[in-house]
PDB file of C-alpha atoms in Angstrom:
ATOM      1  CA  MET W   1     188.597   2.226  51.595  1.00 89.00           C
ATOM      2  CA  ARG W   2     189.486   4.341  54.951  1.00 91.00           C
ATOM      3  CA  LYS W   3     191.716   7.819  54.576  1.00 88.00           C
ATOM      4  CA  PHE W   4     194.223   8.194  57.257  1.00 87.00           C
ATOM      5  CA  ASP W   5     193.888  11.545  59.011  1.00 86.00           C
ATOM      6  CA  GLY W   6     195.550  11.630  62.241  1.00 85.00           C
ATOM      7  CA  GLN W   7     198.676  12.787  63.046  1.00 87.00           C
ATOM      8  CA  GLN W   8     200.173   9.710  64.822  1.00 93.00           C
ATOM      9  CA  LEU W   9     201.174   6.519  63.850  1.00 95.00           C
ATOM     10  CA  LEU W  10     202.137   3.103  65.913  1.00 96.00           C
ATOM     11  CA  ILE W  11     204.791   1.317  63.934  1.00 96.00           C
ATOM     12  CA  ALA W  12     204.675  -2.514  65.321  1.00 95.00           C
ATOM     13  CA  THR W  13     208.119  -3.376  65.227  1.00 90.00           C
ATOM     14  CA  HIS W  14     211.064  -3.600  67.468  1.00 86.00           C
ATOM     15  CA  ASN W  15     213.471  -3.289  64.519  1.00 82.00           C
ATOM     16  CA  GLN W  16     214.964   0.202  64.719  1.00 83.00           C
ATOM     17  CA  GLY W  17     216.125  -0.046  60.760  1.00 76.00           C
ATOM     18  CA  LYS W  18     212.527  -0.405  60.169  1.00 81.00           C
ATOM     19  CA  LEU W  19     211.197   2.092  61.807  1.00 86.00           C
ATOM     20  CA  GLU W  20     213.485   4.692  60.952  1.00 84.00           C
ATOM     21  CA  GLU W  21     213.069   3.130  56.960  1.00 80.00           C
ATOM     22  CA  ILE W  22     209.150   4.385  57.494  1.00 85.00           C
ATOM     23  CA  GLU W  23     209.741   7.707  59.252  1.00 86.00           C
ATOM     24  CA  HIS W  24     211.076   8.918  56.215  1.00 82.00           C
ATOM     25  CA  LEU W  25     208.881   7.437  54.192  1.00 81.00           C
ATOM     26  CA  LEU W  26     205.851   9.358  55.968  1.00 85.00           C
ATOM     27  CA  LYS W  27     208.006  12.373  56.921  1.00 85.00           C
ATOM     28  CA  PRO W  28     206.341  14.474  53.985  1.00 88.00           C
ATOM     29  CA  PHE W  29     203.036  13.704  55.609  1.00 89.00           C
ATOM     30  CA  GLY W  30     203.755  15.277  58.635  1.00 89.00           C
ATOM     31  CA  ILE W  31     203.440  11.636  60.478  1.00 91.00           C
ATOM     32  CA  THR W  32     204.686  11.476  63.492  1.00 92.00           C
ATOM     33  CA  VAL W  33     205.566   7.695  64.538  1.00 93.00           C
ATOM     34  CA  SER W  34     206.514   5.552  67.272  1.00 94.00           C
ATOM     35  CA  SER W  35     207.641   1.975  67.466  1.00 92.00           C
ATOM     36  CA  ALA W  36     205.861  -0.936  69.545  1.00 92.00           C
ATOM     37  CA  ALA W  37     209.279  -0.896  71.611  1.00 89.00           C
ATOM     38  CA  SER W  38     208.839   2.985  72.589  1.00 90.00           C
ATOM     39  CA  HIS W  39     205.513   1.498  74.201  1.00 92.00           C
ATOM     40  CA  ASN W  40     206.917  -1.720  75.759  1.00 91.00           C
ATOM     41  CA  LEU W  41     204.523  -3.707  73.589  1.00 93.00           C
ATOM     42  CA  PRO W  42     205.596  -7.365  73.862  1.00 90.00           C
ATOM     43  CA  GLU W  43     206.068  -9.032  70.300  1.00 89.00           C
ATOM     44  CA  PRO W  44     202.668 -11.057  69.756  1.00 92.00           C
ATOM     45  CA  GLU W  45     203.196 -14.674  68.986  1.00 91.00           C
ATOM     46  CA  GLU W  46     202.392 -15.246  64.890  1.00 91.00           C
ATOM     47  CA  THR W  47     200.177 -17.972  64.523  1.00 92.00           C
ATOM     48  CA  GLU W  48     198.481 -17.686  60.860  1.00 94.00           C
ATOM     49  CA  THR W  49     199.923 -19.186  58.034  1.00 94.00           C
ATOM     50  CA  THR W  50     199.892 -15.866  55.700  1.00 96.00           C
ATOM     51  CA  PHE W  51     201.601 -13.096  55.644  1.00 97.00           C
ATOM     52  CA  VAL W  52     198.385 -11.075  55.777  1.00 97.00           C
ATOM     53  CA  GLY W  53     197.285 -13.368  58.980  1.00 97.00           C
ATOM     54  CA  ASN W  54     200.417 -12.252  60.736  1.00 96.00           C
ATOM     55  CA  ALA W  55     200.366  -8.703  60.007  1.00 97.00           C
ATOM     56  CA  ARG W  56     197.231  -8.839  61.181  1.00 98.00           C
ATOM     57  CA  ILE W  57     197.711 -10.169  64.645  1.00 97.00           C
ATOM     58  CA  LYS W  58     201.102  -7.432  64.838  1.00 97.00           C
ATOM     59  CA  ALA W  59     198.811  -4.719  63.644  1.00 97.00           C
ATOM     60  CA  HIS W  60     195.734  -5.191  66.006  1.00 98.00           C
ATOM     61  CA  ALA W  61     197.478  -6.150  68.898  1.00 97.00           C
ATOM     62  CA  ALA W  62     199.499  -2.553  69.029  1.00 97.00           C
ATOM     63  CA  ALA W  63     196.792  -0.630  67.831  1.00 97.00           C
ATOM     64  CA  LYS W  64     194.463  -2.235  71.038  1.00 97.00           C
ATOM     65  CA  ALA W  65     197.034  -1.862  73.462  1.00 96.00           C
ATOM     66  CA  THR W  66     197.427   1.589  72.707  1.00 96.00           C
ATOM     67  CA  GLY W  67     194.446   2.915  71.283  1.00 96.00           C
ATOM     68  CA  LEU W  68     197.245   4.844  68.095  1.00 96.00           C
ATOM     69  CA  PRO W  69     196.508   3.417  64.740  1.00 97.00           C
ATOM     70  CA  ALA W  70     199.292   0.516  63.909  1.00 97.00           C
ATOM     71  CA  LEU W  71     201.061  -0.534  61.072  1.00 97.00           C
ATOM     72  CA  ALA W  72     202.784  -3.967  60.703  1.00 96.00           C
ATOM     73  CA  ASP W  73     204.041  -5.860  58.121  1.00 93.00           C
ATOM     74  CA  ASP W  74     204.930  -9.663  57.440  1.00 94.00           C
ATOM     75  CA  SER W  75     207.288 -10.456  55.014  1.00 94.00           C
ATOM     76  CA  GLY W  76     209.378 -13.443  53.133  1.00 96.00           C
ATOM     77  CA  ILE W  77     210.599 -15.610  50.192  1.00 98.00           C
ATOM     78  CA  GLU W  78     208.329 -18.037  48.387  1.00 98.00           C
ATOM     79  CA  ILE W  79     210.323 -20.293  46.173  1.00 98.00           C
ATOM     80  CA  ASP W  80     208.069 -22.248  43.599  1.00 98.00           C
ATOM     81  CA  ALA W  81     210.025 -24.979  43.131  1.00 98.00           C
ATOM     82  CA  LEU W  82     209.289 -25.653  47.095  1.00 98.00           C
ATOM     83  CA  GLY W  83     205.852 -25.604  47.144  1.00 97.00           C
ATOM     84  CA  GLY W  84     206.061 -21.734  48.346  1.00 98.00           C
ATOM     85  CA  ALA W  85     208.476 -22.413  50.916  1.00 98.00           C
ATOM     86  CA  PRO W  86     210.013 -21.127  53.033  1.00 98.00           C
ATOM     87  CA  GLY W  87     207.040 -18.350  52.724  1.00 97.00           C
ATOM     88  CA  VAL W  88     205.739 -17.231  56.466  1.00 96.00           C
ATOM     89  CA  TYR W  89     208.621 -19.050  57.893  1.00 96.00           C
ATOM     90  CA  THR W  90     211.257 -17.675  56.042  1.00 96.00           C
ATOM     91  CA  ALA W  91     213.268 -16.323  59.157  1.00 93.00           C
ATOM     92  CA  ASP W  92     212.279 -19.889  61.089  1.00 95.00           C
ATOM     93  CA  TRP W  93     214.620 -21.289  58.651  1.00 97.00           C
ATOM     94  CA  ALA W  94     217.183 -19.235  59.923  1.00 96.00           C
ATOM     95  CA  GLU W  95     216.527 -19.848  63.936  1.00 95.00           C
ATOM     96  CA  THR W  96     219.718 -21.608  66.113  1.00 95.00           C
ATOM     97  CA  GLU W  97     220.419 -21.943  69.691  1.00 94.00           C
ATOM     98  CA  SER W  98     222.749 -18.559  69.140  1.00 93.00           C
ATOM     99  CA  GLY W  99     220.153 -16.349  66.972  1.00 91.00           C
ATOM    100  CA  ARG W 100     219.430 -15.982  63.257  1.00 92.00           C
ATOM    101  CA  ASP W 101     221.782 -17.408  60.824  1.00 96.00           C
ATOM    102  CA  PHE W 102     220.507 -16.638  57.012  1.00 96.00           C
ATOM    103  CA  LYS W 103     223.700 -18.395  55.494  1.00 96.00           C
ATOM    104  CA  LEU W 104     222.450 -21.436  57.281  1.00 97.00           C
ATOM    105  CA  ALA W 105     218.910 -20.716  56.008  1.00 97.00           C
ATOM    106  CA  MET W 106     220.357 -19.949  52.065  1.00 98.00           C
ATOM    107  CA  ALA W 107     222.249 -23.135  52.163  1.00 98.00           C
ATOM    108  CA  ARG W 108     219.074 -25.073  53.265  1.00 98.00           C
ATOM    109  CA  ALA W 109     217.313 -23.391  50.450  1.00 98.00           C
ATOM    110  CA  LYS W 110     220.209 -24.459  47.892  1.00 98.00           C
ATOM    111  CA  ARG W 111     220.221 -28.098  49.879  1.00 98.00           C
ATOM    112  CA  GLU W 112     216.229 -28.116  49.273  1.00 98.00           C
ATOM    113  CA  LEU W 113     216.378 -27.110  45.562  1.00 98.00           C
ATOM    114  CA  SER W 114     219.162 -29.965  44.588  1.00 97.00           C
ATOM    115  CA  GLU W 115     217.328 -32.583  46.251  1.00 97.00           C
ATOM    116  CA  SER W 116     213.693 -31.047  44.345  1.00 96.00           C
ATOM    117  CA  GLY W 117     215.462 -31.836  41.126  1.00 96.00           C
ATOM    118  CA  ALA W 118     214.037 -28.906  39.900  1.00 97.00           C
ATOM    119  CA  GLU W 119     215.938 -27.165  36.894  1.00 95.00           C
ATOM    120  CA  GLN W 120     217.155 -23.773  37.286  1.00 95.00           C
ATOM    121  CA  PRO W 121     215.950 -20.884  36.856  1.00 97.00           C
ATOM    122  CA  TRP W 122     214.377 -21.291  40.265  1.00 98.00           C
ATOM    123  CA  THR W 123     211.410 -18.822  40.170  1.00 98.00           C
ATOM    124  CA  ALA W 124     210.961 -16.902  43.673  1.00 98.00           C
ATOM    125  CA  ARG W 125     209.581 -13.873  45.042  1.00 98.00           C
ATOM    126  CA  PHE W 126     209.530 -11.633  48.081  1.00 97.00           C
ATOM    127  CA  CYS W 127     206.461 -10.776  49.316  1.00 97.00           C
ATOM    128  CA  CYS W 128     205.565  -7.749  51.581  1.00 96.00           C
ATOM    129  CA  THR W 129     202.115  -7.273  53.275  1.00 97.00           C
ATOM    130  CA  LEU W 130     201.403  -4.809  55.200  1.00 97.00           C
ATOM    131  CA  VAL W 131     198.722  -3.943  57.554  1.00 98.00           C
ATOM    132  CA  LEU W 132     197.500  -0.854  59.087  1.00 97.00           C
ATOM    133  CA  ALA W 133     194.744  -1.076  61.682  1.00 98.00           C
ATOM    134  CA  TRP W 134     192.812   1.225  63.685  1.00 97.00           C
ATOM    135  CA  PRO W 135     191.578   0.797  67.584  1.00 97.00           C
ATOM    136  CA  ASP W 136     188.233   0.451  66.157  1.00 97.00           C
ATOM    137  CA  GLY W 137     188.968  -3.101  64.363  1.00 97.00           C
ATOM    138  CA  HIS W 138     189.098  -1.378  61.184  1.00 97.00           C
ATOM    139  CA  ASP W 139     192.022  -2.223  58.813  1.00 97.00           C
ATOM    140  CA  GLU W 140     193.110  -2.213  55.393  1.00 97.00           C
ATOM    141  CA  VAL W 141     195.863  -4.398  53.495  1.00 98.00           C
ATOM    142  CA  PHE W 142     198.444  -3.543  50.990  1.00 97.00           C
ATOM    143  CA  PRO W 143     200.554  -6.258  49.846  1.00 97.00           C
ATOM    144  CA  GLY W 144     203.397  -5.928  47.941  1.00 97.00           C
ATOM    145  CA  VAL W 145     205.964  -8.110  46.153  1.00 98.00           C
ATOM    146  CA  MET W 146     209.146  -8.897  43.885  1.00 97.00           C
ATOM    147  CA  GLU W 147     209.537 -11.488  41.134  1.00 98.00           C
ATOM    148  CA  GLY W 148     212.734 -12.891  40.425  1.00 98.00           C
ATOM    149  CA  GLN W 149     215.015 -16.114  40.905  1.00 98.00           C
ATOM    150  CA  VAL W 150     217.224 -18.000  43.493  1.00 98.00           C
ATOM    151  CA  VAL W 151     221.005 -18.079  41.933  1.00 98.00           C
ATOM    152  CA  TRP W 152     223.552 -19.808  43.807  1.00 97.00           C
ATOM    153  CA  PRO W 153     226.734 -19.003  45.043  1.00 97.00           C
ATOM    154  CA  MET W 154     225.607 -16.159  47.313  1.00 97.00           C
ATOM    155  CA  ARG W 155     226.639 -12.913  46.021  1.00 97.00           C
ATOM    156  CA  GLY W 156     226.693  -9.871  47.771  1.00 96.00           C
ATOM    157  CA  ASP W 157     226.948  -8.298  51.484  1.00 92.00           C
ATOM    158  CA  GLN W 158     224.547  -5.939  51.223  1.00 88.00           C
ATOM    159  CA  GLY W 159     221.409  -5.691  52.852  1.00 82.00           C
ATOM    160  CA  HIS W 160     219.956  -9.188  54.899  1.00 86.00           C
ATOM    161  CA  GLY W 161     217.883 -11.828  54.936  1.00 92.00           C
ATOM    162  CA  TYR W 162     217.878 -13.707  52.102  1.00 97.00           C
ATOM    163  CA  ASP W 163     218.869 -11.090  49.898  1.00 96.00           C
ATOM    164  CA  PRO W 164     222.863 -12.315  48.748  1.00 97.00           C
ATOM    165  CA  ILE W 165     220.447 -15.403  46.771  1.00 98.00           C
ATOM    166  CA  PHE W 166     217.586 -13.477  45.160  1.00 98.00           C
ATOM    167  CA  GLN W 167     218.322 -11.771  42.155  1.00 98.00           C
ATOM    168  CA  PRO W 168     215.356  -9.382  41.072  1.00 98.00           C
ATOM    169  CA  ASP W 169     213.726  -9.823  37.501  1.00 98.00           C
ATOM    170  CA  GLY W 170     215.047  -7.437  35.130  1.00 97.00           C
ATOM    171  CA  PHE W 171     218.441  -7.051  36.985  1.00 97.00           C
ATOM    172  CA  ASN W 172     221.752  -9.183  37.156  1.00 97.00           C
ATOM    173  CA  GLU W 173     222.285  -8.025  40.512  1.00 97.00           C
ATOM    174  CA  THR W 174     221.219  -9.772  43.655  1.00 97.00           C
ATOM    175  CA  PHE W 175     219.934  -7.491  46.412  1.00 96.00           C
ATOM    176  CA  GLY W 176     222.754  -8.457  48.133  1.00 96.00           C
ATOM    177  CA  GLU W 177     224.867  -6.609  45.345  1.00 97.00           C
ATOM    178  CA  MET W 178     222.799  -3.485  45.167  1.00 96.00           C
ATOM    179  CA  ASP W 179     222.705  -0.336  47.089  1.00 91.00           C
ATOM    180  CA  ARG W 180     220.562   0.167  49.768  1.00 83.00           C
ATOM    181  CA  TRP W 181     218.459   2.568  48.649  1.00 82.00           C
ATOM    182  CA  GLN W 182     218.593   1.309  44.798  1.00 87.00           C
ATOM    183  CA  LYS W 183     216.850  -1.606  46.397  1.00 90.00           C
ATOM    184  CA  ASN W 184     214.517   0.281  48.638  1.00 85.00           C
ATOM    185  CA  LYS W 185     213.039   1.948  45.230  1.00 88.00           C
ATOM    186  CA  ILE W 186     212.146  -1.654  43.813  1.00 93.00           C
ATOM    187  CA  SER W 187     211.518  -4.129  46.459  1.00 93.00           C
ATOM    188  CA  HIS W 188     208.340  -5.800  47.618  1.00 95.00           C
ATOM    189  CA  ARG W 189     208.403  -3.238  50.639  1.00 90.00           C
ATOM    190  CA  ALA W 190     208.373  -0.641  48.220  1.00 91.00           C
ATOM    191  CA  ASP W 191     205.582  -1.663  45.981  1.00 95.00           C
ATOM    192  CA  ALA W 192     203.394  -2.308  49.203  1.00 95.00           C
ATOM    193  CA  PHE W 193     203.930   1.406  50.576  1.00 92.00           C
ATOM    194  CA  ARG W 194     203.140   3.087  47.563  1.00 93.00           C
ATOM    195  CA  LYS W 195     199.924   1.467  47.944  1.00 94.00           C
ATOM    196  CA  LEU W 196     199.770   2.205  51.216  1.00 94.00           C
ATOM    197  CA  VAL W 197     200.923   6.343  51.086  1.00 90.00           C
ATOM    198  CA  THR W 198     197.327   6.469  48.984  1.00 90.00           C
ATOM    199  CA  LEU W 199     195.706   6.821  52.714  1.00 89.00           C
ATOM    200  CA  PHE W 200     197.694   9.279  53.549  1.00 85.00           C
ATOM    201  CA  GLU W 201     196.836  11.864  50.223  1.00 76.00           C
ATOM    202  CA  GLN W 202     194.774  14.512  50.649  1.00 56.00           C
TER     203      GLN W 202
END
């Protein structure tokens, strides 16, 4: 596994919240981060059918365009009774003409679960795959997961996306009911980051 020995890391995202979360995580290692938005990079088309495939597209495009090592992630929810859907199409289920509506996406998940006839618990997992790419084309991959189940009705107004219908294993609260910082310690993204930071430890 290639260690990261640079001082600058490009985060291949236009999401300010995600940038701040990663910046906070990497602060102890003395690494300066910047975003794809600050470099005026376009968002590449995500044409793969796996989380790792789409994360690779974003990371390599940013590294190639800037000459900096770049970190990208792709994440979503997989519902077993729906054959792993929505998976990489997690955000697509929320797309409307006026922007993303995740309440609509969660209602679709519930509707398809009901139509499938699947009995509860509706097991599911949140997945996050991080890819760190270097300008020379090398990359390292770090997958993270959080197992749980889909519940209905929606519960909580914290978090984002499908959080109000996802109850992680070992907890009685949904991600939508959890304090943001508690969720960040146990989430699929936290699992992936725990593996990633081994690259920065000397």
